[in-house]
C-alpha cells in the first residue's frame, strides 16, 4: 500500500504507528479546545450576561463552521498535504481560543467559535485521509478508530482540565490559554516528527481520474453511507442535548445516576470505536459494510429501550441500555470514515470524506432542535426516542443497499491467491 513513506525522528526512522499517535495527540488537543462551551456556559451567563439562546448558538457556530469547511475538503486535500493542513488548523484553532475568552461581545464570540469549528472540520477528514495512505486495509479500520477516540477523550479531558484551572486560578479565561499552549506544543511536535507519505499511485506519477463532486455523488456507497451518518450523528447530539433532561425532569432520576449514565455512554463510545475497528480489520478481514449495519441495528434496540425508561427503573438495566447506545451510536465514526474512504479511488477520497462530513454536520444541526420541538409538542421525550429508533431502521436499509468497499474485496482476493 505504501512505498517509500517514512517518519523521521532524529537519526531514526519510525513506523506508521508513530504517525497514528501524532494524529491522535493532535486530535485529542483539538477536541479539548473545541468542546468547551458546555463547560464554561455558567460563566458566559454570569460574567457576560449571555442568554441560553446565545450560549446554544455558540455550539451551533462550531458545527456551522465545520459544515462550511466540509465543502472545501476535496480541494484542500488536492492543494495541500496533511502536514501543512494540520499545522494550519492548529494555528487557526489557537487563534480562535485566544480571542474567545476575552471577547465579551456575542458577535465576536460567535465568529471565534465559527473559526474554531472551521479548523476542526478540516482536520478530521484530512487526518483520516492521511491514515488511509499510511495503513494497509487490514490495519486501517483500527488506526482510524484509535484516532477517533481522541474526540471523546478530548471532550472529557476538556471538562476536567478547565475545572482544574478554574479551581486553582479562579479565572476561567486562563483555561483557554493553557489549552492553546498544549495545542501549540502538539502542533510543534507534529511539525518536527511527521513527514507526509504519498499513496503509491501518486508516487508513480499516475494521473488517474480526479474525483469531483458530480462523480462522487453517483457513488451509492458515499451517498447512502453519508445519509446513515447524518442519522447517527444527529442521534448522537440529540442524546447529548436532551438525555440528561429526559432522566432528571421526566423520569425524576437523581443527578448522580444521570451523570453516571452519560459517563458510561461516553466510555462505551470510546470502547466501541476501537472494538468496531478491530473487528472489521481482524475478524472480517477488512470488510466494513456488515459492521456498519450491525451498529445501526443495535442502535435501534437501544433507542427503543430509551422510550421505555421509567422513574423507578433498575439502574443496572439503564446502564446496560446506555452502554449499548454508547457502543454503537457513539462509536460509529471510525468505521464510517473507513467505509467512506475505501468507497472510491484514491483521488476521490478527499471529496468523499468532505461529503460525509457535510452530511454529519447537517444531522448535528437539525436533529437536536427538531427533537426538542417534538418533545415540547408531544409533551414527552419518549416519542423522540421511538422516532429515532425508527429512523435508524432507515439507516440500516440504506446501508444494505451499498456494496462492500473495493479495497476490502481486493484484499480478500489476494488472500485467496496466497
Tab-separated table of C-alpha atoms in Angstrom:
chain	number	residue	atom	x	y	z
A	1	UNK	CA	0.000	0.000	0.000
A	2	UNK	CA	2.749	2.434	0.884
A	3	UNK	CA	6.006	2.794	-0.903
A	4	UNK	CA	8.833	4.839	0.450
A	5	UNK	CA	6.940	6.625	3.204
A	6	UNK	CA	8.702	7.215	6.499
A	7	UNK	CA	8.684	9.350	9.572
A	8	UNK	CA	11.917	10.973	10.703
A	9	UNK	CA	12.825	11.235	14.341
A	10	UNK	CA	16.419	12.328	14.707
A	11	UNK	CA	18.594	9.717	13.060
A	12	UNK	CA	15.892	7.050	13.293
A	13	UNK	CA	13.022	6.198	11.020
A	14	UNK	CA	9.796	5.364	12.759
A	15	UNK	CA	6.743	3.393	11.681
A	16	UNK	CA	3.214	4.143	10.592
A	17	UNK	CA	2.206	3.799	14.249
A	18	UNK	CA	4.164	6.924	15.127
A	19	UNK	CA	2.110	8.759	12.505
A	20	UNK	CA	-1.034	7.433	14.167
A	21	UNK	CA	-0.024	8.592	17.656
A	22	UNK	CA	0.916	12.037	16.386
A	23	UNK	CA	-2.502	12.395	14.756
A	24	UNK	CA	-4.150	11.015	17.902
A	25	UNK	CA	-2.441	13.584	20.129
A	26	UNK	CA	-3.402	16.486	17.862
A	27	UNK	CA	-6.970	15.157	17.569
A	28	UNK	CA	-7.282	14.975	21.367
A	29	UNK	CA	-5.986	18.513	21.973
A	30	UNK	CA	-8.086	19.939	19.138
A	31	UNK	CA	-11.156	18.305	20.677
A	32	UNK	CA	-10.247	19.730	24.087
A	33	UNK	CA	-10.276	23.201	22.583
A	34	UNK	CA	-13.423	22.736	20.526
A	35	UNK	CA	-15.748	21.169	23.115
A	36	UNK	CA	-15.560	23.868	25.795
A	37	UNK	CA	-18.850	25.769	25.585
A	38	UNK	CA	-20.889	23.394	27.756
A	39	UNK	CA	-18.221	23.581	30.497
A	40	UNK	CA	-17.928	27.377	30.605
A	41	UNK	CA	-21.634	28.062	29.960
A	42	UNK	CA	-22.312	29.221	33.570
A	43	UNK	CA	-19.510	31.797	33.301
A	44	UNK	CA	-20.769	33.060	29.948
A	45	UNK	CA	-24.176	33.599	31.536
A	46	UNK	CA	-22.941	35.205	34.767
A	47	UNK	CA	-19.937	37.203	33.521
A	48	UNK	CA	-21.156	38.304	30.088
A	49	UNK	CA	-24.941	38.022	30.583
A	50	UNK	CA	-25.312	35.756	27.558
A	51	UNK	CA	-28.778	34.238	27.261
A	52	UNK	CA	-29.373	30.498	26.983
A	53	UNK	CA	-30.204	31.007	23.325
A	54	UNK	CA	-26.906	32.787	22.718
A	55	UNK	CA	-24.940	30.081	24.530
A	56	UNK	CA	-26.680	27.418	22.448
A	57	UNK	CA	-25.899	29.426	19.310
A	58	UNK	CA	-22.182	29.297	20.114
A	59	UNK	CA	-22.319	25.496	19.945
A	60	UNK	CA	-24.198	25.783	16.651
A	61	UNK	CA	-21.469	28.129	15.395
A	62	UNK	CA	-18.863	25.399	15.901
A	63	UNK	CA	-20.763	22.912	13.756
A	64	UNK	CA	-21.727	25.568	11.225
A	65	UNK	CA	-18.037	26.329	10.777
A	66	UNK	CA	-17.298	22.620	10.428
A	67	UNK	CA	-20.084	22.315	7.847
A	68	UNK	CA	-18.589	25.207	5.880
A	69	UNK	CA	-15.169	23.560	5.844
A	70	UNK	CA	-16.591	20.257	4.567
A	71	UNK	CA	-17.320	21.899	1.195
A	72	UNK	CA	-13.612	22.638	0.795
A	73	UNK	CA	-12.097	19.331	1.936
A	74	UNK	CA	-11.744	17.862	-1.553
A	75	UNK	CA	-9.999	20.985	-2.815
A	76	UNK	CA	-7.825	21.304	0.301
A	77	UNK	CA	-6.580	17.705	0.139
A	78	UNK	CA	-5.557	18.194	-3.506
A	79	UNK	CA	-3.838	21.545	-2.944
A	80	UNK	CA	-2.111	20.938	0.392
A	81	UNK	CA	-0.530	17.957	2.146
A	82	UNK	CA	-1.721	16.688	5.567
A	83	UNK	CA	1.297	18.118	7.395
A	84	UNK	CA	0.700	21.687	6.245
A	85	UNK	CA	-3.049	21.369	6.744
A	86	UNK	CA	-2.686	20.040	10.305
A	87	UNK	CA	-0.324	22.856	11.271
A	88	UNK	CA	-2.696	25.413	9.732
A	89	UNK	CA	-5.731	24.040	11.588
A	90	UNK	CA	-3.799	24.104	14.855
A	91	UNK	CA	-2.920	27.770	14.467
A	92	UNK	CA	-6.452	28.667	13.339
A	93	UNK	CA	-7.982	27.000	16.384
A	94	UNK	CA	-5.324	28.528	18.651
A	95	UNK	CA	-6.198	31.992	17.343
A	96	UNK	CA	-9.907	31.400	17.985
A	97	UNK	CA	-9.213	30.174	21.532
A	98	UNK	CA	-7.131	33.249	22.327
A	99	UNK	CA	-9.869	35.596	21.074
A	100	UNK	CA	-12.902	33.882	22.590
A	101	UNK	CA	-12.306	34.173	26.383
A	102	UNK	CA	-11.683	37.919	26.090
A	103	UNK	CA	-14.356	38.780	23.527
A	104	UNK	CA	-17.318	39.598	25.797
A	105	UNK	CA	-19.396	40.579	22.762
A	106	UNK	CA	-21.674	37.912	21.331
A	107	UNK	CA	-20.899	38.674	17.671
A	108	UNK	CA	-17.148	38.343	18.302
A	109	UNK	CA	-17.654	35.182	20.393
A	110	UNK	CA	-19.734	33.697	17.562
A	111	UNK	CA	-17.038	34.465	14.977
A	112	UNK	CA	-14.365	32.909	17.209
A	113	UNK	CA	-16.387	29.689	17.539
A	114	UNK	CA	-17.092	29.718	13.807
A	115	UNK	CA	-13.325	29.771	13.166
A	116	UNK	CA	-12.805	27.022	15.761
A	117	UNK	CA	-15.389	24.816	14.048
A	118	UNK	CA	-13.939	25.555	10.621
A	119	UNK	CA	-10.446	24.474	11.677
A	120	UNK	CA	-11.734	21.382	13.477
A	121	UNK	CA	-13.829	20.404	10.455
A	122	UNK	CA	-10.764	20.479	8.228
A	123	UNK	CA	-8.579	18.323	10.466
A	124	UNK	CA	-10.884	15.327	10.875
A	125	UNK	CA	-11.171	14.203	7.216
A	126	UNK	CA	-7.618	15.336	6.419
A	127	UNK	CA	-6.116	13.179	9.179
A	128	UNK	CA	-8.343	10.266	8.177
A	129	UNK	CA	-7.141	10.518	4.582
A	130	UNK	CA	-3.510	10.579	5.741
A	131	UNK	CA	-4.031	7.388	7.782
A	132	UNK	CA	-5.675	5.708	4.791
A	133	UNK	CA	-2.439	6.325	2.896
A	134	UNK	CA	-0.278	5.158	5.804
A	135	UNK	CA	-2.103	1.923	6.633
A	136	UNK	CA	-2.934	-1.103	4.530
A	137	UNK	CA	-6.633	-2.190	4.559
A	138	UNK	CA	-6.104	-4.893	7.220
A	139	UNK	CA	-4.991	-2.301	9.820
A	140	UNK	CA	-6.784	0.787	8.546
A	141	UNK	CA	-10.031	0.441	10.500
A	142	UNK	CA	-8.156	0.069	13.772
A	143	UNK	CA	-5.887	3.036	13.049
A	144	UNK	CA	-8.758	5.401	12.219
A	145	UNK	CA	-10.703	4.143	15.250
A	146	UNK	CA	-7.757	4.909	17.549
A	147	UNK	CA	-7.534	8.438	16.152
A	148	UNK	CA	-11.286	8.961	16.600
A	149	UNK	CA	-11.142	8.051	20.298
A	150	UNK	CA	-9.266	11.331	20.646
A	151	UNK	CA	-12.596	13.110	20.040
A	152	UNK	CA	-14.367	11.687	23.098
A	153	UNK	CA	-11.213	11.702	25.211
A	154	UNK	CA	-10.551	15.329	24.331
A	155	UNK	CA	-14.115	16.324	25.195
A	156	UNK	CA	-13.798	14.534	28.544
A	157	UNK	CA	-10.358	15.972	29.302
A	158	UNK	CA	-11.682	19.443	28.485
A	159	UNK	CA	-14.166	19.368	31.376
A	160	UNK	CA	-11.579	18.033	33.842
A	161	UNK	CA	-8.822	20.391	32.701
A	162	UNK	CA	-10.971	23.534	32.744
A	163	UNK	CA	-12.354	22.670	36.192
A	164	UNK	CA	-8.812	22.174	37.497
A	165	UNK	CA	-7.545	25.507	36.116
A	166	UNK	CA	-10.561	27.399	37.473
A	167	UNK	CA	-10.204	25.855	40.938
A	168	UNK	CA	-6.533	26.883	41.101
A	169	UNK	CA	-6.684	30.310	39.461
A	170	UNK	CA	-10.280	31.471	39.800
A	171	UNK	CA	-10.211	32.613	36.150
A	172	UNK	CA	-11.972	30.522	33.519
A	173	UNK	CA	-10.198	32.510	30.776
A	174	UNK	CA	-6.828	31.057	31.824
A	175	UNK	CA	-8.008	27.546	30.937
A	176	UNK	CA	-8.275	28.583	27.276
A	177	UNK	CA	-4.759	29.974	27.303
A	178	UNK	CA	-3.396	26.727	28.742
A	179	UNK	CA	-5.252	24.717	26.102
A	180	UNK	CA	-3.619	26.941	23.469
A	181	UNK	CA	-0.204	26.155	24.985
A	182	UNK	CA	-0.945	22.413	24.783
A	183	UNK	CA	-2.199	22.844	21.231
A	184	UNK	CA	0.929	24.671	20.114
A	185	UNK	CA	3.133	22.022	21.742
A	186	UNK	CA	1.262	19.224	19.957
A	187	UNK	CA	1.485	21.032	16.609
A	188	UNK	CA	5.189	21.720	17.168
A	189	UNK	CA	5.830	18.013	17.834
A	190	UNK	CA	3.814	17.187	14.729
A	191	UNK	CA	5.928	19.631	12.705
A	192	UNK	CA	9.191	18.107	13.970
A	193	UNK	CA	8.422	14.416	13.726
A	194	UNK	CA	5.849	13.929	10.981
A	195	UNK	CA	6.619	13.569	7.285
A	196	UNK	CA	3.836	13.121	4.762
A	197	UNK	CA	3.560	9.873	2.886
A	198	UNK	CA	2.115	9.751	-0.601
A	199	UNK	CA	-0.097	6.928	-1.830
A	200	UNK	CA	1.713	4.650	-4.261
A	201	UNK	CA	-0.441	5.851	-7.168
A	202	UNK	CA	0.852	9.417	-6.690
A	203	UNK	CA	4.435	8.298	-6.138
A	204	UNK	CA	4.376	6.547	-9.504
A	205	UNK	CA	3.202	9.774	-11.089
A	206	UNK	CA	-0.124	8.491	-12.408
A	207	UNK	CA	-2.890	10.958	-13.059
A	208	UNK	CA	-5.966	8.747	-12.963
A	209	UNK	CA	-9.454	10.198	-12.733
A	210	UNK	CA	-9.509	13.219	-10.491
A	211	UNK	CA	-12.595	12.884	-8.312
A	212	UNK	CA	-15.150	15.662	-8.456
A	213	UNK	CA	-18.418	16.186	-6.618
A	214	UNK	CA	-20.583	15.032	-9.539
A	215	UNK	CA	-18.652	11.768	-9.868
A	216	UNK	CA	-18.766	11.116	-6.128
A	217	UNK	CA	-22.499	11.864	-5.936
A	218	UNK	CA	-23.076	8.932	-8.281
A	219	UNK	CA	-21.371	6.596	-5.798
A	220	UNK	CA	-24.132	4.970	-3.750
A	221	UNK	CA	-21.709	3.956	-1.001
A	222	UNK	CA	-20.831	7.587	-0.414
A	223	UNK	CA	-24.417	8.865	-0.575
A	224	UNK	CA	-26.129	6.073	1.392
A	225	UNK	CA	-23.270	5.848	3.889
A	226	UNK	CA	-23.349	9.624	4.381
A	227	UNK	CA	-27.131	9.604	4.885
A	228	UNK	CA	-26.696	6.889	7.517
A	229	UNK	CA	-24.027	9.010	9.232
A	230	UNK	CA	-26.356	12.043	9.114
A	231	UNK	CA	-28.850	9.998	11.131
A	232	UNK	CA	-26.294	8.614	13.598
A	233	UNK	CA	-24.579	11.981	14.120
A	234	UNK	CA	-27.945	13.624	14.694
A	235	UNK	CA	-28.859	10.945	17.229
A	236	UNK	CA	-25.500	11.330	18.992
A	237	UNK	CA	-26.008	15.041	19.599
A	238	UNK	CA	-29.692	14.654	20.410
A	239	UNK	CA	-28.555	12.360	23.215
A	240	UNK	CA	-26.019	14.975	24.360
A	241	UNK	CA	-28.602	17.754	24.292
A	242	UNK	CA	-31.653	16.050	25.806
A	243	UNK	CA	-30.888	12.809	27.649
A	244	UNK	CA	-29.979	14.425	30.977
A	245	UNK	CA	-33.219	16.423	30.901
A	246	UNK	CA	-35.163	13.294	29.993
A	247	UNK	CA	-33.862	11.368	33.001
A	248	UNK	CA	-33.946	14.155	35.587
A	249	UNK	CA	-37.124	16.084	34.700
A	250	UNK	CA	-39.294	13.491	33.029
A	251	UNK	CA	-38.263	10.392	34.983
A	252	UNK	CA	-37.280	12.102	38.261
A	253	UNK	CA	-33.933	10.307	38.465
A	254	UNK	CA	-31.158	11.722	40.622
A	255	UNK	CA	-28.434	13.830	39.056
A	256	UNK	CA	-25.788	11.311	40.186
A	257	UNK	CA	-27.486	8.461	38.314
A	258	UNK	CA	-27.920	10.670	35.269
A	259	UNK	CA	-24.289	11.770	35.139
A	260	UNK	CA	-23.177	8.176	35.641
A	261	UNK	CA	-25.324	7.123	32.682
A	262	UNK	CA	-23.835	9.805	30.438
A	263	UNK	CA	-20.294	8.956	31.575
A	264	UNK	CA	-20.802	5.241	30.865
A	265	UNK	CA	-22.245	6.054	27.432
A	266	UNK	CA	-19.151	8.116	26.560
A	267	UNK	CA	-16.756	5.434	27.806
A	268	UNK	CA	-18.692	2.811	25.842
A	269	UNK	CA	-18.442	5.081	22.797
A	270	UNK	CA	-14.647	5.192	23.032
A	271	UNK	CA	-14.504	1.413	23.524
A	272	UNK	CA	-16.905	0.927	20.618
A	273	UNK	CA	-14.714	2.874	18.211
A	274	UNK	CA	-11.767	0.606	18.999
A	275	UNK	CA	-13.866	-2.573	19.004
A	276	UNK	CA	-15.518	-1.991	15.619
A	277	UNK	CA	-12.181	-1.088	14.066
A	278	UNK	CA	-10.501	-4.219	15.406
A	279	UNK	CA	-13.439	-6.445	14.439
A	280	UNK	CA	-13.594	-5.134	10.880
A	281	UNK	CA	-9.820	-5.489	10.431
A	282	UNK	CA	-9.024	-8.790	12.120
A	283	UNK	CA	-12.291	-10.766	12.196
A	284	UNK	CA	-13.970	-9.654	8.963
A	285	UNK	CA	-10.642	-9.168	7.166
A	286	UNK	CA	-11.132	-5.565	6.122
A	287	UNK	CA	-14.863	-5.708	5.379
A	288	UNK	CA	-16.855	-2.738	6.726
A	289	UNK	CA	-20.430	-2.995	5.435
A	290	UNK	CA	-21.637	-5.732	7.794
A	291	UNK	CA	-20.079	-3.987	10.796
A	292	UNK	CA	-21.744	-0.682	9.886
A	293	UNK	CA	-25.139	-2.404	9.524
A	294	UNK	CA	-24.671	-4.133	12.899
A	295	UNK	CA	-24.013	-0.763	14.540
A	296	UNK	CA	-27.271	0.654	13.138
A	297	UNK	CA	-29.245	-2.441	14.166
A	298	UNK	CA	-28.044	-2.348	17.773
A	299	UNK	CA	-28.660	1.417	17.905
A	300	UNK	CA	-32.299	0.725	17.006
A	301	UNK	CA	-32.676	-1.548	20.031
A	302	UNK	CA	-31.027	0.868	22.468
A	303	UNK	CA	-33.077	3.860	21.300
A	304	UNK	CA	-36.313	1.910	21.565
A	305	UNK	CA	-35.229	0.924	25.081
A	306	UNK	CA	-34.832	4.606	25.997
A	307	UNK	CA	-38.512	5.067	25.236
A	308	UNK	CA	-39.406	2.531	27.941
A	309	UNK	CA	-37.342	4.173	30.703
A	310	UNK	CA	-39.493	4.883	33.780
A	311	UNK	CA	-38.833	6.641	37.144
A	312	UNK	CA	-38.083	3.577	39.274
A	313	UNK	CA	-36.288	1.600	36.604
A	314	UNK	CA	-33.423	-0.657	37.655
A	315	UNK	CA	-30.154	1.256	37.471
A	316	UNK	CA	-28.467	-1.859	36.069
A	317	UNK	CA	-30.900	-2.058	33.136
A	318	UNK	CA	-30.461	1.656	32.456
A	319	UNK	CA	-26.677	1.289	32.419
A	320	UNK	CA	-26.942	-1.669	30.026
A	321	UNK	CA	-29.086	0.424	27.684
A	322	UNK	CA	-26.718	3.402	27.682
A	323	UNK	CA	-23.752	1.059	27.239
A	324	UNK	CA	-25.310	-0.450	24.091
A	325	UNK	CA	-26.198	3.017	22.855
A	326	UNK	CA	-22.702	4.370	23.504
A	327	UNK	CA	-21.035	1.312	21.988
A	328	UNK	CA	-22.967	1.809	18.741
A	329	UNK	CA	-24.405	5.292	18.234
A	330	UNK	CA	-21.388	6.998	19.834
A	331	UNK	CA	-18.841	4.522	18.469
A	332	UNK	CA	-19.681	4.514	14.771
A	333	UNK	CA	-17.468	7.350	13.447
A	334	UNK	CA	-14.256	5.388	12.895
A	335	UNK	CA	-15.888	2.624	10.875
A	336	UNK	CA	-17.935	5.163	8.906
A	337	UNK	CA	-14.852	7.149	7.871
A	338	UNK	CA	-13.015	3.970	6.916
A	339	UNK	CA	-16.016	2.750	4.903
A	340	UNK	CA	-16.248	6.080	3.093
A	341	UNK	CA	-12.529	6.418	2.367
A	342	UNK	CA	-12.459	2.953	0.781
A	343	UNK	CA	-15.516	3.531	-1.417
A	344	UNK	CA	-13.743	5.262	-4.292
A	345	UNK	CA	-10.391	5.734	-5.959
A	346	UNK	CA	-7.528	7.403	-4.101
A	347	UNK	CA	-8.087	10.664	-5.994
A	348	UNK	CA	-11.700	10.745	-4.765
A	349	UNK	CA	-11.061	10.087	-1.069
A	350	UNK	CA	-10.806	13.729	-0.007
A	351	UNK	CA	-14.043	14.685	-1.754
A	352	UNK	CA	-15.859	11.607	-0.389
A	353	UNK	CA	-14.779	12.412	3.176
A	354	UNK	CA	-15.821	16.025	2.654
A	355	UNK	CA	-19.305	14.954	1.575
A	356	UNK	CA	-19.563	12.539	4.500
A	357	UNK	CA	-18.528	15.245	6.959
A	358	UNK	CA	-21.035	17.654	5.432
A	359	UNK	CA	-23.886	15.188	5.976
A	360	UNK	CA	-22.762	14.555	9.567
A	361	UNK	CA	-22.795	18.237	10.447
A	362	UNK	CA	-26.193	18.718	8.807
A	363	UNK	CA	-27.553	15.985	11.072
A	364	UNK	CA	-25.950	17.623	14.112
A	365	UNK	CA	-27.512	20.988	13.261
A	366	UNK	CA	-31.009	19.602	12.540
A	367	UNK	CA	-31.737	16.723	14.932
A	368	UNK	CA	-31.273	18.284	18.426
A	369	UNK	CA	-33.537	21.336	17.917
A	370	UNK	CA	-36.087	19.275	15.976
A	371	UNK	CA	-36.153	16.659	18.748
A	372	UNK	CA	-36.644	19.371	21.353
A	373	UNK	CA	-39.564	20.791	19.355
A	374	UNK	CA	-41.171	17.329	19.046
A	375	UNK	CA	-40.787	16.765	22.797
A	376	UNK	CA	-42.429	20.131	23.509
A	377	UNK	CA	-45.353	19.396	21.186
A	378	UNK	CA	-45.810	15.793	22.338
A	379	UNK	CA	-45.162	16.572	25.998
A	380	UNK	CA	-42.575	13.796	26.341
A	381	UNK	CA	-39.182	12.718	25.030
A	382	UNK	CA	-40.421	9.123	24.748
A	383	UNK	CA	-41.813	9.802	21.302
A	384	UNK	CA	-38.454	11.254	20.283
A	385	UNK	CA	-36.577	8.060	21.193
A	386	UNK	CA	-39.147	5.850	19.466
A	387	UNK	CA	-38.953	8.064	16.382
A	388	UNK	CA	-35.160	7.958	16.327
A	389	UNK	CA	-35.294	4.189	16.694
A	390	UNK	CA	-37.432	4.046	13.563
A	391	UNK	CA	-35.054	6.327	11.680
A	392	UNK	CA	-32.106	4.029	12.433
A	393	UNK	CA	-34.045	1.302	10.618
A	394	UNK	CA	-33.954	3.615	7.597
A	395	UNK	CA	-30.173	3.926	8.047
A	396	UNK	CA	-29.888	0.132	8.174
A	397	UNK	CA	-31.881	-0.207	4.937
A	398	UNK	CA	-29.723	2.415	3.215
A	399	UNK	CA	-26.538	0.598	4.209
A	400	UNK	CA	-27.921	-2.724	2.994
A	401	UNK	CA	-28.158	-1.119	-0.464
A	402	UNK	CA	-24.420	-0.373	-0.534
A	403	UNK	CA	-21.688	-2.720	-1.645
A	404	UNK	CA	-18.532	-3.777	0.132
A	405	UNK	CA	-15.743	-1.226	-0.491
A	406	UNK	CA	-13.435	-2.344	-3.273
A	407	UNK	CA	-10.239	-2.322	-1.201
A	408	UNK	CA	-11.649	-4.949	1.133
A	409	UNK	CA	-12.650	-7.109	-1.812
A	410	UNK	CA	-9.182	-6.801	-3.324
A	411	UNK	CA	-7.578	-7.787	-0.007
A	412	UNK	CA	-9.812	-10.876	0.213
A	413	UNK	CA	-8.899	-11.895	-3.325
A	414	UNK	CA	-5.191	-11.504	-2.603
A	415	UNK	CA	-5.529	-13.736	0.442
A	416	UNK	CA	-7.259	-16.424	-1.642
A	417	UNK	CA	-4.417	-16.360	-4.153
A	418	UNK	CA	-1.820	-16.618	-1.387
